[in-house]
Structure formats: C-alpha cells, structure tokens
Amino acid sequence: MPVVYDHIVIGVGSMGSSACYHLSKRGASVLGIEQFGIFHDQGAHGGETRIIRKAYFEHPDYIPLLERAYENWREIELVSGEKIYHETGILYAGPRGHALLEQIRQSAHLYSIPLHGSFKGDSFAYAENVDLPRDYEWMLEPAAGFLLTAKAIRSYVAAAQKNGATVHTHEKVLRWETLKDGVHVYTDKDEYIGKQLIVSAGPWSGKLLNISAHQLKITRQVLLWTQPADPNLFSEKRFPCWLIVDRNKPGGYYGFPVHDQALPETHGGFKLAYHYPGEPTDPEHVDRSIRPSDTDHLIDFQTRFLPKTKGQILATKTCLYSNSQDEHFVIDRLKDIQDRVTVAWGFSGHGFKFVSVVGEILADLSMFGKTNLPIGFLSASRLTS
Ligand SMILES: Cc1cc2nc3c(=O)[nH]c(=O)nc-3n(C[C@H](O)[C@H](O)[C@H](O)COP(=O)(O)OP(=O)(O)OC[C@H]3O[C@@H](n4cnc5c(N)ncnc54)[C@H](O)[C@@H]3O)c2cc1C
C-alpha cells in the first residue's frame, strides 16, 4: 500500500516550498515532490534575485497580501537565520503621467505607502548615474528591495524538513487522480496517497491541471548581467532596484543593484531584464541558447538610460513566465473533485514577492478549505474558457 500523507505538494519550487513549510509548521504530515533539485534554473525562480515592492501597479487588491508577505518574510528569516530580503528601495521612472506611474501613485495613496519624489521640481536622487529624458518623472519607494531566491526556497525546505515534512527531489509526478480514499499521485518512481493535494507546478501546471493554452501561456524571458566600470557606484548600499518605462515599448525595464552576498549561483554584476511576456514556449522544450535579439534591446536600454552600468557581459539566463489570461494569479480550490485539490498557478512574472504569503494561503485552503486572507479576486472562475 502507498504511504498516506495529510497533504501532498506537487512542485517544490517557489510556492510549493513555502506551502510545505506552512503546513508542516501546523503539525500536518506533508510530502513535497520536486522533479529537479531544490532551487534550479529550469522553471520560474532561477536568476538569483526578485524585486519586492508594495505600491502595486498591477492592482491595489494585492497590497493586503503584500503586507502579510513582508511579515512572513521576516518570520522565515528569523526561523532560518538567513538574510533573504535586502531593502534597497525601488526607483520608478517613466514619461510624465504614464499609466503605470499613475497606478503606483494611486496604490500608494490608497494604502498610505510612502513614496518620495515627483516631477514637481524635486531634484533627481540618482541623477549622476541614471540618464532620464527631460519629460520623465521619478518616484522612490523606500520599503522595497530584492529577495534572494535560492536562500528563500532552501530556507523554506530546510525549515519544513525540520518540522517533519518529507521532500523528494528528482522525482517527477506523471499524473494524479482522486479516489474514494484520497488523491493518488503517480510519479516516475512510486505512488502515494494524500488526503489533500496542492498543485504548485509553475510553468508545468498546464499539463498537470489540464489548463488550456488560452488561460495559461508560458513565455521565455531573458536576464542579463553586466560588469560596470565602477561597480561601487551601483552597489546595493548606493543604488536601488529600479523599474523604468521606455515610452516606445509596453511593460518596463527593471533591474537590481550589485549585491554583496556571494552565493554559488551568483554571477555578480548589474542585473537587468524586461518585464513583458516574451516568446511563447513549452516548458519541456525551452530554447536556452541566447540570441543577439535577446540581449540587443537590453543593451540599447542600458546605453540610453544607465550608460555607466554597461560593460563586459558576465552572464545571461533564460527563465519562464507563466502568464494567466489576465496576468493575475490563480489561487483556488478545484470545486468538482471531492474538495481535495488546491491549485496555485499563473504567477505571470510577478509572483515571487508573494511566496511567503501564498504558502500560508495554500496551507489554509488545503487544511480548512478556506482562508481569511483576501484572495477572492484570484479565483479561477473569473477566467473565460
Ligand atoms: C525572469 C523572471 C523575473 C522575475 N522577476 C520577478 C520579480 O522581480 N519579482 C517577483 O515578485 N516575481 C518575479 N518573477 C516571477 C516569479 O519568479 C514567479 O512568479 C514565481 O517564481 C512562480 O513560482 P511557482 O512556484 O509558480 O513556479 P516555480 O518556482 O517554477 O515552481 C514550480 C516547481 O514545480 C516543479 N514541478 C513542475 N512539474 C512537476 C512535476 N510533474 N513533478 C514534480 N515537480 C514538478 C518544478 O520543477 C518547479 O520547481 C520573475 C520570473 C522570471 C522568470
């Protein structure tokens, strides 16, 4: 007979690692199953760092969740003794009155989030190192910064294991089904029964949950690290994270200061990328080679806005966005199968900052079928087929 667990979590990446921790902290028996190792560069969490910010332009309804996320990041830092969140502030800039900047301002106003700077004559804080066109405005959100992804995921998994959770790596879930006694999970190595199932499979969610390509689109994104002539000018003590709109393109360019934590995965240098869905791809067959068209526009952006950050290319990496139909997350219960399955997908290139709170929400849903955290706007029923 297969071993029976209270909860099985498919995918121990960003959201799944946190779910394993929050469930095990409450004394539940947990099995997490991960097809690769703990922290890898094949899915959505590769590439060292992720921005965390609160004046949310995507939608103000995320802000109560972000407030909880900030608290929960502090908790896992205390539990693990690791520094995961680096508060550098974030600089936003774009053409005066641009919709994205207006949405940031509105969110900040609604939730009293401090923002400094404006186009009304304030001098530009980073003027020596950022070239903004004359009609651009800027704002700085101080209580923002970046998260170290490897430390976050490894800390959650280590803490979950300490609480008694079982985590299997290099084991791929092939399929699952609900039966009378629970959810049966079949992998390439074994089979297991869970009283409850959580599917947090990131870019692979479509296959495991039978989601249409219309509702979930996986895209290939490229990250670039360069070596500035004077890296000290852009160190995390002197330079913030940033998001700058280029008036000719949708989305925005963003990046990170040179951070001072040497990890085996660290490339060093100045990291930048473009936040906009890239080329559609299949997570099983991603073209990981880097073409000139992947990096040319990033270097062109650097030349125009951040010329002092240009230099030798230290690294490039591909990573996957899981874009839902409306680019908002889906966190929900599957209604029609005996109330045993919780799902989290479609994090659309902006989910990592929420990992600490999504794990708590998934634990609530899997244990009690509901949560007190305000996730009504993230239900799957809003999507059209
Ligand atoms: C380039 C890039 C930049 C980003 N920047 C930011 C940012 O600055 N700020 C921010 O908040 N967010 C950012 N994001 C988004 C954020 O990283 C993702 O939203 C988040 O990592 C999604 O987490 P996930 O758990 O859904 O996916 P993942 O972290 O990929 O986890 C899913 C896991 O499930 C496993 N899995 C899948 N199928 C199976 C199976 N059949 N059997 C076993 N295991 C399986 C996978 O191997 C994987 O480990 C960025 C994403 C990318 C790609």
GROMACS .gro file of C-alpha atoms and ligand atoms in nm:
model
  438
    1MET     CA    1   0.000   0.000   0.000
    2PRO     CA    2   0.129   0.350  -0.081
    3VAL     CA    3   0.216   0.573   0.217
    4VAL     CA    4  -0.066   0.812   0.312
    5TYR     CA    5   0.010   1.180   0.386
    6ASP     CA    6  -0.222   1.456   0.505
    7HIS     CA    7  -0.104   1.677   0.218
    8ILE     CA    8   0.095   1.614  -0.098
    9VAL     CA    9   0.252   1.915  -0.270
   10ILE     CA   10   0.342   1.873  -0.639
   11GLY     CA   11   0.627   2.111  -0.724
   12VAL     CA   12   0.865   2.228  -0.451
   13GLY     CA   13   0.974   2.548  -0.622
   14SER     CA   14   0.873   2.896  -0.511
   15MET     CA   15   0.515   2.849  -0.389
   16GLY     CA   16   0.545   2.478  -0.306
   17SER     CA   17   0.845   2.523  -0.074
   18SER     CA   18   0.654   2.780   0.129
   19ALA     CA   19   0.340   2.561   0.134
   20CYS     CA   20   0.545   2.268   0.271
   21TYR     CA   21   0.676   2.495   0.547
   22HIS     CA   22   0.339   2.643   0.646
   23LEU     CA   23   0.168   2.302   0.651
   24SER     CA   24   0.445   2.131   0.848
   25LYS     CA   25   0.458   2.419   1.097
   26ARG     CA   26   0.097   2.336   1.185
   27GLY     CA   27   0.183   1.971   1.253
   28ALA     CA   28   0.041   1.819   0.932
   29SER     CA   29   0.220   1.531   0.759
   30VAL     CA   30   0.348   1.658   0.424
   31LEU     CA   31   0.511   1.509   0.117
   32GLY     CA   32   0.663   1.753  -0.132
   33ILE     CA   33   0.760   1.613  -0.472
   34GLU     CA   34   1.003   1.804  -0.696
   35GLN     CA   35   1.112   1.692  -1.042
   36PHE     CA   36   1.452   1.868  -1.020
   37GLY     CA   37   1.666   1.965  -0.720
   38ILE     CA   38   1.571   2.223  -0.457
   39PHE     CA   39   1.638   2.552  -0.638
   40HIS     CA   40   1.712   2.512  -1.007
   41ASP     CA   41   1.714   2.723  -1.322
   42GLN     CA   42   1.461   2.535  -1.537
   43GLY     CA   43   1.140   2.697  -1.413
   44ALA     CA   44   1.025   3.035  -1.283
   45HIS     CA   45   1.262   3.104  -0.992
   46GLY     CA   46   1.613   3.098  -1.147
   47GLY     CA   47   1.838   3.403  -1.166
   48GLU     CA   48   1.937   3.495  -0.810
   49THR     CA   49   1.707   3.782  -0.721
   50ARG     CA   50   1.347   3.902  -0.734
   51ILE     CA   51   1.208   4.251  -0.667
   52ILE     CA   52   0.965   4.309  -0.380
   53ARG     CA   53   0.761   4.629  -0.373
   54LYS     CA   54   0.430   4.736  -0.225
   55ALA     CA   55   0.278   5.029  -0.421
   56TYR     CA   56   0.139   4.770  -0.658
   57PHE     CA   57   0.059   4.897  -1.009
   58GLU     CA   58  -0.081   4.557  -1.112
   59HIS     CA   59  -0.382   4.602  -0.875
   60PRO     CA   60  -0.423   4.752  -0.526
   61ASP     CA   61  -0.607   4.437  -0.407
   62TYR     CA   62  -0.266   4.269  -0.384
   63ILE     CA   63  -0.148   4.514  -0.116
   64PRO     CA   64  -0.307   4.345   0.191
   65LEU     CA   65  -0.143   4.022   0.072
   66LEU     CA   66   0.188   4.206   0.035
   67GLU     CA   67   0.162   4.340   0.389
   68ARG     CA   68   0.130   3.981   0.511
   69ALA     CA   69   0.410   3.873   0.276
   70TYR     CA   70   0.652   4.124   0.430
   71GLU     CA   71   0.565   3.988   0.780
   72ASN     CA   72   0.611   3.630   0.666
   73TRP     CA   73   0.949   3.707   0.505
   74ARG     CA   74   1.064   3.836   0.843
   75GLU     CA   75   0.938   3.513   1.003
   76ILE     CA   76   1.134   3.280   0.774
   77GLU     CA   77   1.444   3.499   0.815
   78LEU     CA   78   1.415   3.451   1.192
   79VAL     CA   79   1.347   3.077   1.165
   80SER     CA   80   1.636   3.017   0.922
   81GLY     CA   81   1.883   3.280   1.043
   82GLU     CA   82   1.931   3.381   0.675
   83LYS     CA   83   1.905   3.732   0.529
   84ILE     CA   84   1.665   3.690   0.237
   85TYR     CA   85   1.520   4.042   0.196
   86HIS     CA   86   1.757   4.327   0.107
   87GLU     CA   87   1.591   4.667   0.145
   88THR     CA   88   1.733   4.897  -0.121
   89GLY     CA   89   1.421   5.090  -0.217
   90ILE     CA   90   1.294   5.094  -0.574
   91LEU     CA   91   1.317   5.377  -0.824
   92TYR     CA   92   1.024   5.410  -1.067
   93ALA     CA   93   1.057   5.634  -1.371
   94GLY     CA   94   0.868   5.696  -1.692
   95PRO     CA   95   0.715   5.961  -1.915
   96ARG     CA   96   0.521   6.212  -1.705
   97GLY     CA   97   0.166   6.090  -1.637
   98HIS     CA   98   0.232   5.739  -1.774
   99ALA     CA   99  -0.044   5.493  -1.669
  100LEU     CA  100   0.195   5.268  -1.478
  101LEU     CA  101   0.321   5.559  -1.266
  102GLU     CA  102  -0.035   5.677  -1.203
  103GLN     CA  103  -0.129   5.326  -1.083
  104ILE     CA  104   0.170   5.323  -0.846
  105ARG     CA  105   0.065   5.661  -0.708
  106GLN     CA  106  -0.296   5.550  -0.664
  107SER     CA  107  -0.198   5.229  -0.483
  108ALA     CA  108   0.041   5.423  -0.259
  109HIS     CA  109  -0.231   5.676  -0.181
  110LEU     CA  110  -0.495   5.409  -0.103
  111TYR     CA  111  -0.270   5.226   0.144
  112SER     CA  112  -0.056   5.519   0.270
  113ILE     CA  113   0.264   5.374   0.128
  114PRO     CA  114   0.546   5.631   0.142
  115LEU     CA  115   0.675   5.744  -0.199
  116HIS     CA  116   0.937   6.015  -0.240
  117GLY     CA  117   0.995   6.240  -0.536
  118SER     CA  118   0.784   6.370  -0.817
  119PHE     CA  119   0.816   6.574  -1.131
  120LYS     CA  120   0.726   6.889  -0.939
  121GLY     CA  121   1.079   7.017  -0.914
  122ASP     CA  122   1.235   6.765  -0.675
  123SER     CA  123   1.593   6.700  -0.773
  124PHE     CA  124   1.656   6.355  -0.907
  125ALA     CA  125   1.826   6.142  -0.642
  126TYR     CA  126   2.037   5.931  -0.879
  127ALA     CA  127   2.096   6.198  -1.144
  128GLU     CA  128   2.466   6.124  -1.182
  129ASN     CA  129   2.409   5.759  -1.267
  130VAL     CA  130   2.073   5.747  -1.447
  131ASP     CA  131   2.000   5.940  -1.769
  132LEU     CA  132   1.630   6.023  -1.767
  133PRO     CA  133   1.477   6.220  -2.056
  134ARG     CA  134   1.364   6.570  -1.954
  135ASP     CA  135   0.993   6.482  -1.960
  136TYR     CA  136   1.034   6.181  -1.733
  137GLU     CA  137   0.916   6.176  -1.373
  138TRP     CA  138   1.051   5.955  -1.098
  139MET     CA  139   0.943   5.819  -0.759
  140LEU     CA  140   1.126   5.622  -0.495
  141GLU     CA  141   0.951   5.365  -0.274
  142PRO     CA  142   1.186   5.314   0.021
  143ALA     CA  143   1.029   4.998   0.175
  144ALA     CA  144   1.113   4.782  -0.126
  145GLY     CA  145   1.414   4.586  -0.244
  146PHE     CA  146   1.506   4.238  -0.353
  147LEU     CA  147   1.478   3.880  -0.230
  148LEU     CA  148   1.745   3.613  -0.273
  149THR     CA  149   1.553   3.328  -0.433
  150ALA     CA  150   1.788   3.039  -0.354
  151LYS     CA  151   1.806   3.137   0.012
  152ALA     CA  152   1.428   3.174   0.029
  153ILE     CA  153   1.345   2.836  -0.124
  154ARG     CA  154   1.619   2.648   0.058
  155SER     CA  155   1.521   2.808   0.389
  156TYR     CA  156   1.158   2.704   0.346
  157VAL     CA  157   1.251   2.347   0.254
  158ALA     CA  158   1.503   2.312   0.540
  159ALA     CA  159   1.252   2.450   0.792
  160ALA     CA  160   0.978   2.220   0.658
  161GLN     CA  161   1.206   1.916   0.688
  162LYS     CA  162   1.296   2.019   1.042
  163ASN     CA  163   0.923   2.024   1.116
  164GLY     CA  164   0.895   1.667   0.984
  165ALA     CA  165   0.799   1.720   0.618
  166THR     CA  166   0.926   1.470   0.361
  167VAL     CA  167   1.065   1.619   0.040
  168HIS     CA  168   1.151   1.400  -0.259
  169THR     CA  169   1.369   1.556  -0.528
  170HIS     CA  170   1.446   1.433  -0.881
  171GLU     CA  171   1.109   1.262  -0.889
  172LYS     CA  172   0.853   1.364  -1.149
  173VAL     CA  173   0.477   1.342  -1.100
  174LEU     CA  174   0.326   1.178  -1.408
  175ARG     CA  175  -0.039   1.200  -1.313
  176TRP     CA  176  -0.281   1.217  -1.023
  177GLU     CA  177  -0.643   1.113  -0.965
  178THR     CA  178  -0.900   1.142  -0.690
  179LEU     CA  179  -1.030   0.816  -0.549
  180LYS     CA  180  -1.261   0.741  -0.256
  181ASP     CA  181  -0.980   0.735  -0.001
  182GLY     CA  182  -0.792   1.044  -0.119
  183VAL     CA  183  -0.579   1.170  -0.403
  184HIS     CA  184  -0.346   0.918  -0.568
  185VAL     CA  185  -0.024   1.058  -0.708
  186TYR     CA  186   0.183   0.854  -0.955
  187THR     CA  187   0.545   0.950  -1.015
  188ASP     CA  188   0.828   0.809  -1.227
  189LYS     CA  189   0.946   0.629  -0.911
  190ASP     CA  190   0.649   0.540  -0.691
  191GLU     CA  191   0.291   0.618  -0.595
  192TYR     CA  192   0.147   0.799  -0.292
  193ILE     CA  193  -0.188   0.887  -0.136
  194GLY     CA  194  -0.270   1.228   0.010
  195LYS     CA  195  -0.586   1.325   0.192
  196GLN     CA  196  -0.534   1.662   0.020
  197LEU     CA  197  -0.333   1.768  -0.284
  198ILE     CA  198  -0.169   2.102  -0.368
  199VAL     CA  199  -0.052   2.157  -0.725
  200SER     CA  200   0.210   2.436  -0.740
  201ALA     CA  201   0.389   2.327  -1.055
  202GLY     CA  202   0.467   2.670  -1.204
  203PRO     CA  203   0.523   2.654  -1.582
  204TRP     CA  204   0.426   2.284  -1.585
  205SER     CA  205   0.078   2.349  -1.434
  206GLY     CA  206  -0.097   2.332  -1.771
  207LYS     CA  207  -0.020   1.965  -1.815
  208LEU     CA  208  -0.096   1.858  -1.458
  209LEU     CA  209  -0.420   2.058  -1.432
  210ASN     CA  210  -0.540   2.041  -1.789
  211ILE     CA  211  -0.542   2.420  -1.831
  212SER     CA  212  -0.599   2.549  -2.183
  213ALA     CA  213  -0.332   2.746  -2.369
  214HIS     CA  214  -0.588   3.028  -2.379
  215GLN     CA  215  -0.581   3.056  -1.997
  216LEU     CA  216  -0.210   2.989  -1.939
  217LYS     CA  217   0.073   3.093  -2.169
  218ILE     CA  218   0.435   3.008  -2.087
  219THR     CA  219   0.694   3.254  -2.217
  220ARG     CA  220   1.069   3.258  -2.239
  221GLN     CA  221   1.234   3.553  -2.060
  222VAL     CA  222   1.599   3.655  -2.066
  223LEU     CA  223   1.814   3.801  -1.787
  224LEU     CA  224   2.144   3.983  -1.840
  225TRP     CA  225   2.432   4.060  -1.601
  226THR     CA  226   2.700   4.316  -1.694
  227GLN     CA  227   3.013   4.442  -1.520
  228PRO     CA  228   3.001   4.823  -1.472
  229ALA     CA  229   3.337   5.003  -1.494
  230ASP     CA  230   3.285   5.113  -1.133
  231PRO     CA  231   3.061   4.853  -0.961
  232ASN     CA  232   3.074   5.051  -0.635
  233LEU     CA  233   2.853   5.319  -0.788
  234PHE     CA  234   2.581   5.056  -0.825
  235SER     CA  235   2.631   4.858  -0.505
  236GLU     CA  236   2.320   4.783  -0.301
  237LYS     CA  237   2.425   5.039  -0.041
  238ARG     CA  238   2.431   5.318  -0.302
  239PHE     CA  239   2.181   5.221  -0.569
  240PRO     CA  240   1.822   5.090  -0.553
  241CYS     CA  241   1.625   4.836  -0.752
  242TRP     CA  242   1.457   5.014  -1.043
  243LEU     CA  243   1.172   4.993  -1.294
  244ILE     CA  244   1.187   5.231  -1.590
  245VAL     CA  245   0.930   5.261  -1.866
  246ASP     CA  246   1.064   5.312  -2.218
  247ARG     CA  247   0.800   5.524  -2.392
  248ASN     CA  248   0.826   5.318  -2.712
  249LYS     CA  249   0.756   4.980  -2.553
  250PRO     CA  250   0.489   4.816  -2.338
  251GLY     CA  251   0.587   4.681  -1.997
  252GLY     CA  252   0.904   4.810  -1.838
  253TYR     CA  253   1.276   4.751  -1.792
  254TYR     CA  254   1.387   4.666  -1.440
  255GLY     CA  255   1.694   4.566  -1.251
  256PHE     CA  256   1.894   4.527  -0.936
  257PRO     CA  257   2.198   4.686  -0.775
  258VAL     CA  258   2.518   4.485  -0.749
  259HIS     CA  259   2.456   4.279  -0.436
  260ASP     CA  260   2.712   4.183  -0.181
  261GLN     CA  261   2.617   3.825  -0.095
  262ALA     CA  262   2.846   3.573  -0.259
  263LEU     CA  263   2.647   3.256  -0.328
  264PRO     CA  264   2.748   2.968  -0.554
  265GLU     CA  265   2.477   3.076  -0.801
  266THR     CA  266   2.584   3.441  -0.800
  267HIS     CA  267   2.722   3.598  -1.116
  268GLY     CA  268   2.795   3.933  -0.956
  269GLY     CA  269   2.749   4.248  -1.159
  270PHE     CA  270   2.446   4.454  -1.255
  271LYS     CA  271   2.135   4.255  -1.347
  272LEU     CA  272   1.863   4.379  -1.581
  273ALA     CA  273   1.564   4.242  -1.771
  274TYR     CA  274   1.244   4.339  -1.950
  275HIS     CA  275   0.911   4.281  -1.774
  276TYR     CA  276   0.679   4.187  -2.058
  277PRO     CA  277   0.576   3.841  -2.180
  278GLY     CA  278   0.838   3.707  -2.421
  279GLU     CA  279   0.827   3.434  -2.682
  280PRO     CA  280   0.574   3.153  -2.610
  281THR     CA  281   0.740   2.821  -2.528
  282ASP     CA  282   0.679   2.470  -2.396
  283PRO     CA  283   0.844   2.416  -2.054
  284GLU     CA  284   0.968   2.076  -2.172
  285HIS     CA  285   1.142   2.220  -2.479
  286VAL     CA  286   1.281   2.564  -2.398
  287ASP     CA  287   1.546   2.711  -2.628
  288ARG     CA  288   1.807   2.805  -2.368
  289SER     CA  289   2.055   2.944  -2.621
  290ILE     CA  290   2.088   3.322  -2.618
  291ARG     CA  291   2.046   3.509  -2.947
  292PRO     CA  292   2.152   3.869  -3.024
  293SER     CA  293   1.783   3.968  -3.033
  294ASP     CA  294   1.753   3.861  -2.666
  295THR     CA  295   2.020   4.099  -2.541
  296ASP     CA  296   2.042   4.378  -2.801
  297HIS     CA  297   1.736   4.563  -2.668
  298LEU     CA  298   1.860   4.530  -2.308
  299ILE     CA  299   2.196   4.679  -2.403
  300ASP     CA  300   2.024   4.951  -2.605
  301PHE     CA  301   1.816   5.038  -2.296
  302GLN     CA  302   2.133   5.045  -2.084
  303THR     CA  303   2.304   5.273  -2.335
  304ARG     CA  304   2.022   5.524  -2.320
  305PHE     CA  305   1.924   5.515  -1.950
  306LEU     CA  306   2.208   5.358  -1.749
  307PRO     CA  307   2.524   5.401  -1.958
  308LYS     CA  308   2.759   5.362  -1.660
  309THR     CA  309   2.626   5.012  -1.596
  310LYS     CA  310   2.744   4.889  -1.936
  311GLY     CA  311   3.042   4.661  -1.958
  312GLN     CA  312   3.151   4.305  -2.012
  313ILE     CA  313   2.859   4.058  -2.021
  314LEU     CA  314   2.903   3.837  -1.715
  315ALA     CA  315   2.606   3.607  -1.769
  316THR     CA  316   2.274   3.555  -1.942
  317LYS     CA  317   1.995   3.322  -1.840
  318THR     CA  318   1.654   3.211  -1.963
  319CYS     CA  319   1.364   3.183  -1.721
  320LEU     CA  320   0.991   3.116  -1.764
  321TYR     CA  321   0.686   3.335  -1.703
  322SER     CA  322   0.353   3.152  -1.651
  323ASN     CA  323   0.110   3.412  -1.780
  324SER     CA  324  -0.255   3.371  -1.691
  325GLN     CA  325  -0.517   3.514  -1.925
  326ASP     CA  326  -0.531   3.846  -1.734
  327GLU     CA  327  -0.181   3.828  -1.578
  328HIS     CA  328  -0.327   3.790  -1.228
  329PHE     CA  329  -0.262   3.483  -1.012
  330VAL     CA  330  -0.495   3.187  -0.976
  331ILE     CA  331  -0.516   3.056  -0.619
  332ASP     CA  332  -0.820   2.837  -0.566
  333ARG     CA  333  -0.976   2.502  -0.480
  334LEU     CA  334  -1.085   2.270  -0.759
  335LYS     CA  335  -1.456   2.256  -0.685
  336ASP     CA  336  -1.573   1.941  -0.854
  337ILE     CA  337  -1.338   1.674  -0.720
  338GLN     CA  338  -1.438   1.593  -0.363
  339ASP     CA  339  -1.290   1.914  -0.229
  340ARG     CA  340  -0.942   1.770  -0.211
  341VAL     CA  341  -0.733   1.976  -0.452
  342THR     CA  342  -0.584   2.326  -0.414
  343VAL     CA  343  -0.409   2.498  -0.704
  344ALA     CA  344  -0.173   2.795  -0.745
  345TRP     CA  345  -0.067   2.897  -1.097
  346GLY     CA  346  -0.038   3.184  -1.343
  347PHE     CA  347   0.200   3.399  -1.136
  348SER     CA  348   0.266   3.597  -1.457
  349GLY     CA  349   0.618   3.718  -1.383
  350HIS     CA  350   0.532   3.893  -1.055
  351GLY     CA  351   0.473   3.616  -0.802
  352PHE     CA  352   0.795   3.568  -0.610
  353LYS     CA  353   0.745   3.853  -0.363
  354PHE     CA  354   0.423   3.673  -0.255
  355VAL     CA  355   0.584   3.332  -0.193
  356SER     CA  356   0.584   3.383   0.184
  357VAL     CA  357   0.209   3.456   0.196
  358VAL     CA  358   0.098   3.218  -0.082
  359GLY     CA  359   0.240   2.926   0.119
  360GLU     CA  360   0.025   3.030   0.413
  361ILE     CA  361  -0.284   3.065   0.191
  362LEU     CA  362  -0.225   2.722   0.033
  363ALA     CA  363  -0.190   2.569   0.381
  364ASP     CA  364  -0.519   2.736   0.488
  365LEU     CA  365  -0.705   2.615   0.179
  366SER     CA  366  -0.568   2.262   0.199
  367MET     CA  367  -0.638   2.227   0.572
  368PHE     CA  368  -0.967   2.416   0.610
  369GLY     CA  369  -1.098   2.471   0.257
  370LYS     CA  370  -1.084   2.849   0.314
  371THR     CA  371  -0.857   3.135   0.422
  372ASN     CA  372  -0.908   3.466   0.598
  373LEU     CA  373  -0.662   3.634   0.363
  374PRO     CA  374  -0.839   3.833   0.086
  375ILE     CA  375  -0.793   3.622  -0.228
  376GLY     CA  376  -1.142   3.646  -0.380
  377PHE     CA  377  -1.002   3.837  -0.680
  378LEU     CA  378  -0.768   3.546  -0.760
  379SER     CA  379  -1.033   3.276  -0.811
  380ALA     CA  380  -1.024   3.067  -1.129
  381SER     CA  381  -1.391   3.140  -1.205
  382ARG     CA  382  -1.304   3.490  -1.340
  383LEU     CA  383  -1.122   3.336  -1.639
  384THR     CA  384  -1.307   3.273  -1.962
  385SER     CA  385  -1.276   2.944  -2.142
  386LIG     C1  386   1.293   3.634  -1.546
  386LIG     C2  387   1.195   3.642  -1.432
  386LIG     C3  388   1.195   3.753  -1.348
  386LIG     C4  389   1.104   3.764  -1.244
  386LIG     N1  390   1.109   3.872  -1.161
  386LIG     C5  391   1.025   3.880  -1.055
  386LIG     C6  392   1.039   3.986  -0.962
  386LIG     O1  393   1.129   4.071  -0.973
  386LIG     N2  394   0.953   3.989  -0.856
  386LIG     C7  395   0.857   3.895  -0.839
  386LIG     O2  396   0.781   3.905  -0.742
  386LIG     N3  397   0.843   3.792  -0.925
  386LIG     C8  398   0.925   3.782  -1.032
  386LIG     N4  399   0.917   3.676  -1.119
  386LIG     C9  400   0.808   3.580  -1.103
  386LIG    C10  401   0.835   3.473  -1.000
  386LIG     O3  402   0.969   3.429  -1.004
  386LIG    C11  403   0.736   3.358  -1.026
  386LIG     O4  404   0.605   3.414  -1.025
  386LIG    C12  405   0.745   3.250  -0.922
  386LIG     O5  406   0.876   3.201  -0.913
  386LIG    C13  407   0.647   3.137  -0.962
  386LIG     O6  408   0.659   3.034  -0.869
  386LIG     P1  409   0.597   2.890  -0.898
  386LIG     O7  410   0.605   2.815  -0.768
  386LIG     O8  411   0.465   2.904  -0.964
  386LIG     O9  412   0.696   2.823  -1.005
  386LIG     P2  413   0.839   2.752  -0.982
  386LIG    O10  414   0.920   2.829  -0.886
  386LIG    O11  415   0.896   2.724  -1.115
  386LIG    O12  416   0.800   2.616  -0.910
  386LIG    C14  417   0.729   2.512  -0.974
  386LIG    C15  418   0.802   2.384  -0.939
  386LIG    O13  419   0.722   2.272  -0.973
  386LIG    C16  420   0.809   2.170  -1.018
  386LIG     N5  421   0.732   2.075  -1.099
  386LIG    C17  422   0.660   2.105  -1.208
  386LIG     N6  423   0.601   1.994  -1.258
  386LIG    C18  424   0.637   1.892  -1.178
  386LIG    C19  425   0.610   1.753  -1.179
  386LIG     N7  426   0.533   1.697  -1.274
  386LIG     N8  427   0.663   1.676  -1.081
  386LIG    C20  428   0.741   1.732  -0.984
  386LIG     N9  429   0.771   1.864  -0.980
  386LIG    C21  430   0.720   1.943  -1.074
  386LIG    C22  431   0.912   2.248  -1.098
  386LIG    O14  432   1.030   2.175  -1.122
  386LIG    C23  433   0.934   2.370  -1.012
  386LIG    O15  434   1.039   2.352  -0.919
  386LIG    C24  435   1.008   3.662  -1.224
  386LIG    C25  436   1.009   3.549  -1.307
  386LIG    C26  437   1.102   3.538  -1.408
  386LIG    C27  438   1.101   3.415  -1.495
   0.00000   0.00000   0.00000
